[in-house]
CSV table of C-alpha atoms and ligand atoms in Angstrom, one decimal:
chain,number,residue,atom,x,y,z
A,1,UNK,CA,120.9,51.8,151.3
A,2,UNK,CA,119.7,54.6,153.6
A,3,UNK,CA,115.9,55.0,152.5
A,4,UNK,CA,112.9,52.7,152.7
A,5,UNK,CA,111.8,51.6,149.6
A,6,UNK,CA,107.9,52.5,148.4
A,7,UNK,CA,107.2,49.5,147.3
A,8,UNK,CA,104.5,50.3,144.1
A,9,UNK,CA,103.3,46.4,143.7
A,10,UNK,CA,102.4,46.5,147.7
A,11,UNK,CA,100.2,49.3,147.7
A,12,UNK,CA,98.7,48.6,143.7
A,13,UNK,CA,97.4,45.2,145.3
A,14,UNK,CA,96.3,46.8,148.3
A,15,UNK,CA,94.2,49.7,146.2
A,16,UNK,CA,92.9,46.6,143.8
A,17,UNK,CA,92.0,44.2,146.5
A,18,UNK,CA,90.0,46.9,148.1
A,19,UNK,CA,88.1,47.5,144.4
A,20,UNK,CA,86.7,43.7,144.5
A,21,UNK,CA,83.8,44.5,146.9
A,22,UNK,CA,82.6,47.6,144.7
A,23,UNK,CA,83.2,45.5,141.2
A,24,UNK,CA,80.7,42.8,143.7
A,25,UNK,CA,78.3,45.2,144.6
A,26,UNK,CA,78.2,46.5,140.4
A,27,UNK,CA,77.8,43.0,139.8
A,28,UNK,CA,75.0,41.9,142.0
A,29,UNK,CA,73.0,45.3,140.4
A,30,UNK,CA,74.1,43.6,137.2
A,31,UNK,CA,76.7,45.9,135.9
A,32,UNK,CA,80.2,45.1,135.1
A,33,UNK,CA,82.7,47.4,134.9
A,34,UNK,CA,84.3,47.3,131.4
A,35,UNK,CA,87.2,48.9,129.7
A,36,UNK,CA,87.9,49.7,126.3
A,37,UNK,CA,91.6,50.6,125.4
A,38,UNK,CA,92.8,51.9,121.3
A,39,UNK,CA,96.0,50.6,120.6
A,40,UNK,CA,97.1,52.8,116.7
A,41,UNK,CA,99.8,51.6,115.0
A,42,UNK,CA,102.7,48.8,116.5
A,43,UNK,CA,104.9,51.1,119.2
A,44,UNK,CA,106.3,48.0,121.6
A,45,UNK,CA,106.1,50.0,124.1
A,46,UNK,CA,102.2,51.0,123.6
A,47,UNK,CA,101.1,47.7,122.8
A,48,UNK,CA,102.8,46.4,126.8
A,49,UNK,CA,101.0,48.8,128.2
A,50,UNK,CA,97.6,48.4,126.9
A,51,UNK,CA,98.2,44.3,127.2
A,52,UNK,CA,98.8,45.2,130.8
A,53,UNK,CA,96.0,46.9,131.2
A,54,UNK,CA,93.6,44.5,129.9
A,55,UNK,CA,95.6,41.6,131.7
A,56,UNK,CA,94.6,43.3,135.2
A,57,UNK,CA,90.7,44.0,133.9
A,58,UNK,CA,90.8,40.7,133.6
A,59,UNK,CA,92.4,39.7,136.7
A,60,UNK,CA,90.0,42.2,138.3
A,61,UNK,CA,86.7,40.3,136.9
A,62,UNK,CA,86.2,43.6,135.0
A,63,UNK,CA,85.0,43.2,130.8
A,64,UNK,CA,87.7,45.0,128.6
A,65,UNK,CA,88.2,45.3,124.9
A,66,UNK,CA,91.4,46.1,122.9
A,67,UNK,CA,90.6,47.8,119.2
A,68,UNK,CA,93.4,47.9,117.2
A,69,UNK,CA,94.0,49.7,114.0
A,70,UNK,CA,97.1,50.6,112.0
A,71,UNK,CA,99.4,54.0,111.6
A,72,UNK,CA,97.7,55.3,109.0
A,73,UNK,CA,94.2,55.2,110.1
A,74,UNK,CA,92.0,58.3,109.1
A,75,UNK,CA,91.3,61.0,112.3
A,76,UNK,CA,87.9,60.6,111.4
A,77,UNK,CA,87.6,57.1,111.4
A,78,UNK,CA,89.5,57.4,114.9
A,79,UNK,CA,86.8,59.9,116.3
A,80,UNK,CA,83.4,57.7,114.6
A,81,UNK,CA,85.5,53.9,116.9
A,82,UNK,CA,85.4,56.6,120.1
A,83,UNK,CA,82.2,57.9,119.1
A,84,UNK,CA,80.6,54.5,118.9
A,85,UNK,CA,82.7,53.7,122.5
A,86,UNK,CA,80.9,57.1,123.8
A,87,UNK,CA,77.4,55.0,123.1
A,88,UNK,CA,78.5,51.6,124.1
A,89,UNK,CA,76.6,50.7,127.2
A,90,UNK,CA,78.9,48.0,128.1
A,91,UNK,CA,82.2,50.0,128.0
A,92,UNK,CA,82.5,52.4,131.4
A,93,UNK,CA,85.9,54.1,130.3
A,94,UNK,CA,87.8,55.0,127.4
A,95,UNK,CA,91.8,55.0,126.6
A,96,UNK,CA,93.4,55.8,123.4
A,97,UNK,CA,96.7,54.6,124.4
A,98,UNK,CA,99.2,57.7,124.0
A,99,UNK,CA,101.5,58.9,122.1
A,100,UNK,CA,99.2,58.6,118.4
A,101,UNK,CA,101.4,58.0,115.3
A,102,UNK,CA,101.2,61.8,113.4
A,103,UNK,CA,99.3,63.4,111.9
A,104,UNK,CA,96.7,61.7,114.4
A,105,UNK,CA,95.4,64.9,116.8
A,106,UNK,CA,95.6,63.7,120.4
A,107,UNK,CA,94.1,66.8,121.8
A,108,UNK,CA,91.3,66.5,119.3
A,109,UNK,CA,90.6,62.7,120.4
A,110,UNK,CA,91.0,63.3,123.8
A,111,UNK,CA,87.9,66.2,123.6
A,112,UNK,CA,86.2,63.7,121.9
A,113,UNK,CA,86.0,61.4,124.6
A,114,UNK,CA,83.0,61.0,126.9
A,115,UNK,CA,84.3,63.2,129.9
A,116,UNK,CA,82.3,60.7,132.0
A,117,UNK,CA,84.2,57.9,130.1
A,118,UNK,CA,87.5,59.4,130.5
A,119,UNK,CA,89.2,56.9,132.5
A,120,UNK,CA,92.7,58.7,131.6
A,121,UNK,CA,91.6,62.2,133.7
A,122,UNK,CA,93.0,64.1,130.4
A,123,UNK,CA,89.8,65.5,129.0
A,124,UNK,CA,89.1,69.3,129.9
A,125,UNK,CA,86.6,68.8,131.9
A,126,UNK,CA,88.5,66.5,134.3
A,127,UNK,CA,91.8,68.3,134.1
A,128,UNK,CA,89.9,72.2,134.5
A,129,UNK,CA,87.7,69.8,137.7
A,130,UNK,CA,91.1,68.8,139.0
A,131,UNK,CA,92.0,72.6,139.2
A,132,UNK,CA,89.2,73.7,140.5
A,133,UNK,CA,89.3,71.2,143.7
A,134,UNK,CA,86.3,68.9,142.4
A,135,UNK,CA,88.1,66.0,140.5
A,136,UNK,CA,86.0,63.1,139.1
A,137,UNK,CA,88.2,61.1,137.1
A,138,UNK,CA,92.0,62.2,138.0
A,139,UNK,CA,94.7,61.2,135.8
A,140,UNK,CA,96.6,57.8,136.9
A,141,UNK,CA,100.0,58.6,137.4
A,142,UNK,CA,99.2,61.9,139.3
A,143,UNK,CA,96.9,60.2,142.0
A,144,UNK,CA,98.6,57.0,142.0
A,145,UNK,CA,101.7,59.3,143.3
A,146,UNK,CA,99.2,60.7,145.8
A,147,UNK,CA,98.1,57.4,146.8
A,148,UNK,CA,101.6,56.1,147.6
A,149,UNK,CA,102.8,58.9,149.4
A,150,UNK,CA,99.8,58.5,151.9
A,151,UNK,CA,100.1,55.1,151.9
A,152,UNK,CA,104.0,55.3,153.7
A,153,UNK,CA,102.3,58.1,155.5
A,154,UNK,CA,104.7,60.6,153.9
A,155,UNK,CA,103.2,64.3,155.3
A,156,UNK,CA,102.8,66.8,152.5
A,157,UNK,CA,100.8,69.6,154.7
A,158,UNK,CA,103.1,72.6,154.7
A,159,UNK,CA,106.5,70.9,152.6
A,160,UNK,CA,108.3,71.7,149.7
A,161,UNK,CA,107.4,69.8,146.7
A,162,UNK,CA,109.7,69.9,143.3
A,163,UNK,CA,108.0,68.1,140.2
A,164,UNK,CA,110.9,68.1,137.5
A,165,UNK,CA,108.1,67.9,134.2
A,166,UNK,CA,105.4,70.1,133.1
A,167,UNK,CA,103.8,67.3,130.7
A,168,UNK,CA,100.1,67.4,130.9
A,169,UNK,CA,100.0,63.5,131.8
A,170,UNK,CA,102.3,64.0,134.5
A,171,UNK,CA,104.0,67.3,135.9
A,172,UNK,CA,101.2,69.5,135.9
A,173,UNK,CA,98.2,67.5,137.0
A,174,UNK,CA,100.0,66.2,140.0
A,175,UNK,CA,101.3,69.9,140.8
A,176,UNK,CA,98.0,70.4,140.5
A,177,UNK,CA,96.9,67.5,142.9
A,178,UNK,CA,99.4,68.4,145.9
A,179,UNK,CA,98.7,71.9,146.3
A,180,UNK,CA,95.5,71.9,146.6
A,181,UNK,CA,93.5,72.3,149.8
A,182,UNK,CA,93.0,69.0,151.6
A,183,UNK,CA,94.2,66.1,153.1
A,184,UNK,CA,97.3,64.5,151.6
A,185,UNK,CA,97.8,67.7,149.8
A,186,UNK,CA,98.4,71.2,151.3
A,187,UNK,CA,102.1,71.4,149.4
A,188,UNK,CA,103.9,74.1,148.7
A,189,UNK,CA,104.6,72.9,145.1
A,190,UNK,CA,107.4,74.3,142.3
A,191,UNK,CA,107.4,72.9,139.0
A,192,UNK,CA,110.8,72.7,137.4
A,193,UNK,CA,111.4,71.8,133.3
A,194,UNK,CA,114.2,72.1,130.0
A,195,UNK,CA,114.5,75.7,130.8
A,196,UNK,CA,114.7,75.8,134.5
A,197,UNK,CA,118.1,77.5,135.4
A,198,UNK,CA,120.1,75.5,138.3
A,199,UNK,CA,117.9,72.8,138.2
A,200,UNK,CA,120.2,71.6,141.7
A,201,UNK,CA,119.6,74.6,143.8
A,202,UNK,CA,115.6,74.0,143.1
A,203,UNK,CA,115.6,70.7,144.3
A,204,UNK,CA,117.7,70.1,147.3
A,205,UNK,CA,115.1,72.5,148.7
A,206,UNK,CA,112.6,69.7,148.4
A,207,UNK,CA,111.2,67.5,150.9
A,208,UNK,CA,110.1,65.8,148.4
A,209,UNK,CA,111.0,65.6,144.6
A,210,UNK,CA,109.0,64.0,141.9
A,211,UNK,CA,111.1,63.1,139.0
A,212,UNK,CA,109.2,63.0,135.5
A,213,UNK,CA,111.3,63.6,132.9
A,214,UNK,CA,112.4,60.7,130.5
A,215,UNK,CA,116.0,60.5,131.0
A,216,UNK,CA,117.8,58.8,133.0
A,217,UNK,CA,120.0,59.4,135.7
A,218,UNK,CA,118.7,63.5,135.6
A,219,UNK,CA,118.6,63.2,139.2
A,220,UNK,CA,122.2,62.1,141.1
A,221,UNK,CA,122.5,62.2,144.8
A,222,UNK,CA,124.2,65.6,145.3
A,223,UNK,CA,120.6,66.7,144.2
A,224,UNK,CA,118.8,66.0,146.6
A,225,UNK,CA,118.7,67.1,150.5
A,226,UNK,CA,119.3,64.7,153.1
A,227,UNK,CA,116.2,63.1,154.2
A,228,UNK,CA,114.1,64.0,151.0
A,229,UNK,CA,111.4,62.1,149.8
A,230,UNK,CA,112.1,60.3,146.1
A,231,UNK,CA,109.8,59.5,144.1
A,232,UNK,CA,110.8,58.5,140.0
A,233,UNK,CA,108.4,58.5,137.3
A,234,UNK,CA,110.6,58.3,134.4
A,235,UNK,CA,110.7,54.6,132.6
A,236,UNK,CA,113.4,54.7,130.1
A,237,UNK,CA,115.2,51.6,128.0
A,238,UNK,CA,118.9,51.3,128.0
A,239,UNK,CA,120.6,49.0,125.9
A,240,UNK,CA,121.9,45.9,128.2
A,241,UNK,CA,122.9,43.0,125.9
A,242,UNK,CA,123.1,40.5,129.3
A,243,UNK,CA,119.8,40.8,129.4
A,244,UNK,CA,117.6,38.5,127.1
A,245,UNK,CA,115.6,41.8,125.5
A,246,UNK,CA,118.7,43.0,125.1
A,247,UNK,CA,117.6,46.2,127.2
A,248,UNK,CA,116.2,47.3,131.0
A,249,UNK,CA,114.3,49.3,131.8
A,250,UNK,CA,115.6,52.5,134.9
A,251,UNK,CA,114.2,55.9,136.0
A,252,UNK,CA,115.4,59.3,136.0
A,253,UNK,CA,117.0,59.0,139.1
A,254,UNK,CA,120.3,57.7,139.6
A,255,UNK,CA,118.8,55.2,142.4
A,256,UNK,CA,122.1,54.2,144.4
A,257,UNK,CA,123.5,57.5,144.6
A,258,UNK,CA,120.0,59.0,145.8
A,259,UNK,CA,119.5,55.7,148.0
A,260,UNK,CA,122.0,56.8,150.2
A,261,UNK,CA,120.8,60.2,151.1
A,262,UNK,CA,117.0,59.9,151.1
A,263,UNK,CA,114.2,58.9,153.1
A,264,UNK,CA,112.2,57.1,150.9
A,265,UNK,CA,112.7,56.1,147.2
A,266,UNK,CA,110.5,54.4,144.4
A,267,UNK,CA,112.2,51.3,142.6
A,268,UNK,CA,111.9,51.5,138.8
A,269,UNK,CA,110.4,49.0,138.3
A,270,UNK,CA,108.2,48.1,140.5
A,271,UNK,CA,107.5,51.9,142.1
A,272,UNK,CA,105.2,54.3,140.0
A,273,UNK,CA,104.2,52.0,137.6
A,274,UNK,CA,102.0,49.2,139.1
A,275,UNK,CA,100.1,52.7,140.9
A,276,UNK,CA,99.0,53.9,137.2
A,277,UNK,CA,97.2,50.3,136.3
A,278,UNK,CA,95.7,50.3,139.9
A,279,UNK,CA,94.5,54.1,139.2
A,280,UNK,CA,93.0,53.2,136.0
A,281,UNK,CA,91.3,50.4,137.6
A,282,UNK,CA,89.7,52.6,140.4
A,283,UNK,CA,88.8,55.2,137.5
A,284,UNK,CA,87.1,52.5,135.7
A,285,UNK,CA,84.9,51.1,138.8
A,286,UNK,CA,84.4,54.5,139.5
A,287,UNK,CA,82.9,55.4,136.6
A,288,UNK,CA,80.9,52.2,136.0
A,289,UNK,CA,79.3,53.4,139.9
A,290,UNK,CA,78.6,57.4,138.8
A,291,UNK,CA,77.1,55.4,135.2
A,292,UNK,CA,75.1,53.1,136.7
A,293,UNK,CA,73.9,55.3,139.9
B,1,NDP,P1,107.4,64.5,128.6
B,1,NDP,O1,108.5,64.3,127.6
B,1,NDP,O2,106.1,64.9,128.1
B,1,NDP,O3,107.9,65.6,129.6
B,1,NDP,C1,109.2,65.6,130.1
B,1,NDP,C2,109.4,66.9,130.9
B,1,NDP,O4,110.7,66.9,131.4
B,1,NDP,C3,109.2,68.2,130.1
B,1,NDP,O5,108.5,69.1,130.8
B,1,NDP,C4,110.7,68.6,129.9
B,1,NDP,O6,110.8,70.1,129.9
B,1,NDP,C5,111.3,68.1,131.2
B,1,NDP,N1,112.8,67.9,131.0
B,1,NDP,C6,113.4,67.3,130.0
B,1,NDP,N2,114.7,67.3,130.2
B,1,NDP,C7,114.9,68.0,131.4
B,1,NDP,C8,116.1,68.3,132.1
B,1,NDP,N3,117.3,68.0,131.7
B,1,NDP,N4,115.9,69.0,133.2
B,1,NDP,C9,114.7,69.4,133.7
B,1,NDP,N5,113.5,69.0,133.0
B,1,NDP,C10,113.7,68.4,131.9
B,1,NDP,O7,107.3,63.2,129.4
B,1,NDP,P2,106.1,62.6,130.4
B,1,NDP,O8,105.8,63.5,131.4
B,1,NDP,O9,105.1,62.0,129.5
B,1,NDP,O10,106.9,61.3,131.0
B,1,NDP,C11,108.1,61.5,131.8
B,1,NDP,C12,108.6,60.1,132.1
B,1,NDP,O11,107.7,59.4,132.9
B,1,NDP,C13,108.9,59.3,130.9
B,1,NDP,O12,110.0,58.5,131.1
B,1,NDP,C14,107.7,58.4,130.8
B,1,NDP,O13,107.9,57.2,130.1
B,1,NDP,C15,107.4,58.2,132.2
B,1,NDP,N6,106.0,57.9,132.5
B,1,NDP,C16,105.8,56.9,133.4
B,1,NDP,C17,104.5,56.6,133.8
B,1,NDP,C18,104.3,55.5,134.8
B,1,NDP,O14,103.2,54.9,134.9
B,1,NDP,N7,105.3,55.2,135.6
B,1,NDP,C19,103.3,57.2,133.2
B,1,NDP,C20,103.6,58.3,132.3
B,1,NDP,C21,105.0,58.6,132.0
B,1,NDP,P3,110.2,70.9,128.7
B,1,NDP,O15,108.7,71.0,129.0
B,1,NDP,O16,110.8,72.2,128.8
B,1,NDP,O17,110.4,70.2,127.4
């Protein structure tokens, strides 16, 4: 293998370590930073995810709750648990863990979140913030990108950025992050999706390509430029019966084939991922600070 690996658990642990002096300082002014996550209906792949991310608010010393509640729960019973988490002194940011069984309306939850509770970064408010150059609360995924690609001190001032996605959680916020002015921004960003025509030709003029799509192996090596900076949002499961799940878990990219040619790759796992808990760790001290200030 050609590239150097980004190595997501190194710099999560880095970004969390240097959270335990703030959480100390909320302490010792007798605030805790806690978290509440909604968990609706029994998606596996919801319920790791929000276990995850109470596992490191606990690891953290932070307070956290998990509410569960079935499928079929009423939209308005939905809106009065994040209504009463709105007034909850105790609880500093929100999640409804994504995506809600239907009918539930996402977009209607989401504005009825606390924008100053939105630990997420996908409220209005944050996201219209975020594109105006004065973010708060930025969505996870997004600035844990940001945070990795300055951590490998990977310029962005002036380059070519390709972001294959235009989901709101993903593609655009962290179009939206790079271009702006700034440090570790300053991109010349173009966002590519379904309907994009030569996907190929877009993206070997990248120096570097952020992959967020949900299949795998969208991204092979003759995709890519030499040199190019890699970076792979997607998780997806595919079926491995050696394995005792019985499935593993890859990225969009096809990793070996893209290895070869790049600079710098992110693992899957073990690349984006561990950023997005770290992110919503620093969102959640953050916002028990701006609270409590
Ligand atoms: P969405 O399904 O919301 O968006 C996927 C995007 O990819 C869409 O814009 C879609 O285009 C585009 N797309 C689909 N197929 C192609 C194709 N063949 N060529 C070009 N573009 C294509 O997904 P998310 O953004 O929510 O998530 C993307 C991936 O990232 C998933 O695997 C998800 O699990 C993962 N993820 C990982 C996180 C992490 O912490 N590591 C956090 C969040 C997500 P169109 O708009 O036209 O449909």
């Amino acid at each position: 293998m050609a590239a150097k690996l980004i190595d997501g658990k190194v710099v999560s642990e880095h970004i969390l370590n240097n959270l335990k002096p703030r959480i100390e300082a909320l302490k010792e002014l007798g605030i805790t930073p806690g978290l509440a996550a909604v968990l609706i209906g029994d998606n596996p792949a919801s319920a790791t995810y929000v276990n995850s991310k109470a596992k490191a608010c606990q690891k953290l010393g932070l307070y956290s709750e998990v509410i569960t509640r079935p499928a079929n729960i009423e939209q308005g019973d939905l809106l009065k648990i994040v209504g009463e988490l709105n007034r909850n002194e105790r609880i500093h940011g929100i999640l409804v863990q994504s995506p809600l069984p239907a009918p539930l309306d996402e977009l209607m939850v989401t504005l009825s979140i606390d924008p100053a509770k939105d630990v997420d970064g996908f409220h209005p408010y944050n996201v219209g913030m975020l594109l105006l150059g004065t973010p708060t609360l930025i969505s996870c995924t997004p600035h844990g990108i940001v945070k990795l690609l300055e951590y490998y001190q990977i310029e962005t001032l002036g380059r070519e950025v390709v972001v294959i996605g235009r989901s709101n959680i993903v593609g655009k916020p962290v179009a939206a992050l790079l271009m702006q002015k700034g440090k570790g921004a300053n991109a010349t960003v173009t966002i590519a999706h379904s309907q994009s025509r030569d996907l190929p030709s877009i993206t070997r003029r990248a120096d570097i390509v952020i992959a967020a799509i949900g299949k795998p192996n969208t991204v092979t090596g003759d995709m890519i430029k030499e040199g190019a900076v890699v970076i792979d949002v997607g998780i997806n499961r595919v079926s491995d019966p050696s394995t005792p799940k019985g499935y593993r878990l890859v990225g969009d990219v096809d990793f070996d084939a893209c290895a070869q040619k790049a600079s710098h790759i992110t693992p899957v796992p073990g690349g984006v991922g561990p950023m997005t808990i770290a992110m919503l760790m620093t969102n959640t001290v953050l916002a028990a600070e701006i609270g409590g200030a």
